[in-house]
């Protein structure tokens, strides 16, 4: 079946540094991917829609300069948390849309846990 | 934007009993309502979904009902088993922007053997 891979699964960084998280669709092409953030024991919050070859669309309240999204190919979207601070510590999950049997199916990655010290 | 409310936040049931989780949504244009199961440390997995042109959908022990007028939808799990224990999320989106899902806060379901 369709697999969406995220890397790294866990990352610890110092405050002020930038961290890049990759989301790859392994066996299909994804023109659209989505990035979510999940706090402990909380829901998934949609951050942005990543569109291949164009700018990402951010949800209200999400800082685009803070969370840089690049979707340079049909199989890869990256989320870069710039100048990370402890409050950016969270679980980040991507998802990708795949057209399967005439229906759009959404598949999630396994998530990346970011800890900012 | 869309606002999805989910209740209860925690639910404990005895094995074999039924479990019901309820969600409401605010955007009348939403027409796609999936339910996800997330086990600890794992990715959300789609368990069932419903579109606004139907009122109910069943898949073995799982069923979802939708009331468009009242803007609420519910997940029903019958004959619960310990392996059903997980966090369940409801979500809503407009079909034209599938993937832009707005999630409820989740329900921690615990099934006791």
Short mmCIF file of N, CA and C in Angstrom, two decimals, chain B residues 13-19 61 77-82 84 111-113:
data_model
loop_
_atom_site.label_atom_id
_atom_site.label_comp_id
_atom_site.label_asym_id
_atom_site.label_seq_id
_atom_site.Cartn_x
_atom_site.Cartn_y
_atom_site.Cartn_z
N UNK B 13 -14.73 1.39 28.66
CA UNK B 13 -15.82 0.43 28.53
C UNK B 13 -15.28 -0.97 28.82
N UNK B 14 -16.20 -1.85 29.15
CA UNK B 14 -15.85 -3.26 29.37
C UNK B 14 -15.83 -3.96 28.01
N UNK B 15 -14.94 -4.89 27.88
CA UNK B 15 -14.88 -5.67 26.64
C UNK B 15 -16.25 -6.24 26.30
N UNK B 16 -16.62 -6.07 25.04
CA UNK B 16 -17.93 -6.56 24.61
C UNK B 16 -19.00 -5.49 24.58
N UNK B 17 -18.78 -4.42 25.34
CA UNK B 17 -19.76 -3.32 25.34
C UNK B 17 -19.56 -2.47 24.09
N UNK B 18 -20.50 -1.54 23.91
CA UNK B 18 -20.40 -0.60 22.78
C UNK B 18 -19.78 0.71 23.24
N UNK B 19 -19.19 1.41 22.30
CA UNK B 19 -18.61 2.72 22.58
C UNK B 19 -19.13 3.70 21.53
N UNK B 61 -17.65 -4.02 12.84
CA UNK B 61 -18.07 -3.55 14.16
C UNK B 61 -18.13 -2.03 14.28
N UNK B 77 -18.77 1.85 17.99
CA UNK B 77 -17.99 0.61 17.96
C UNK B 77 -18.74 -0.41 18.80
N UNK B 78 -19.10 -1.50 18.20
CA UNK B 78 -19.81 -2.55 18.94
C UNK B 78 -18.85 -3.68 19.27
N UNK B 79 -19.25 -4.47 20.27
CA UNK B 79 -18.45 -5.63 20.70
C UNK B 79 -16.98 -5.25 20.85
N UNK B 80 -16.74 -4.24 21.64
CA UNK B 80 -15.38 -3.72 21.78
C UNK B 80 -14.41 -4.78 22.29
N UNK B 81 -13.16 -4.62 21.85
CA UNK B 81 -12.09 -5.54 22.24
C UNK B 81 -10.93 -4.72 22.78
N UNK B 82 -10.08 -5.31 23.61
CA UNK B 82 -8.95 -4.54 24.17
C UNK B 82 -8.09 -3.87 23.10
N UNK B 84 -9.05 -2.40 20.62
CA UNK B 84 -9.69 -1.15 20.17
C UNK B 84 -9.20 0.05 20.98
N UNK B 111 -10.54 -0.09 26.60
CA UNK B 111 -11.42 -1.25 26.69
C UNK B 111 -10.80 -2.22 27.68
N UNK B 112 -11.50 -2.46 28.77
CA UNK B 112 -11.00 -3.34 29.81
C UNK B 112 -11.42 -4.77 29.56
N UNK B 113 -10.47 -5.70 29.69
CA UNK B 113 -10.80 -7.11 29.45
C UNK B 113 -11.67 -7.69 30.56
#
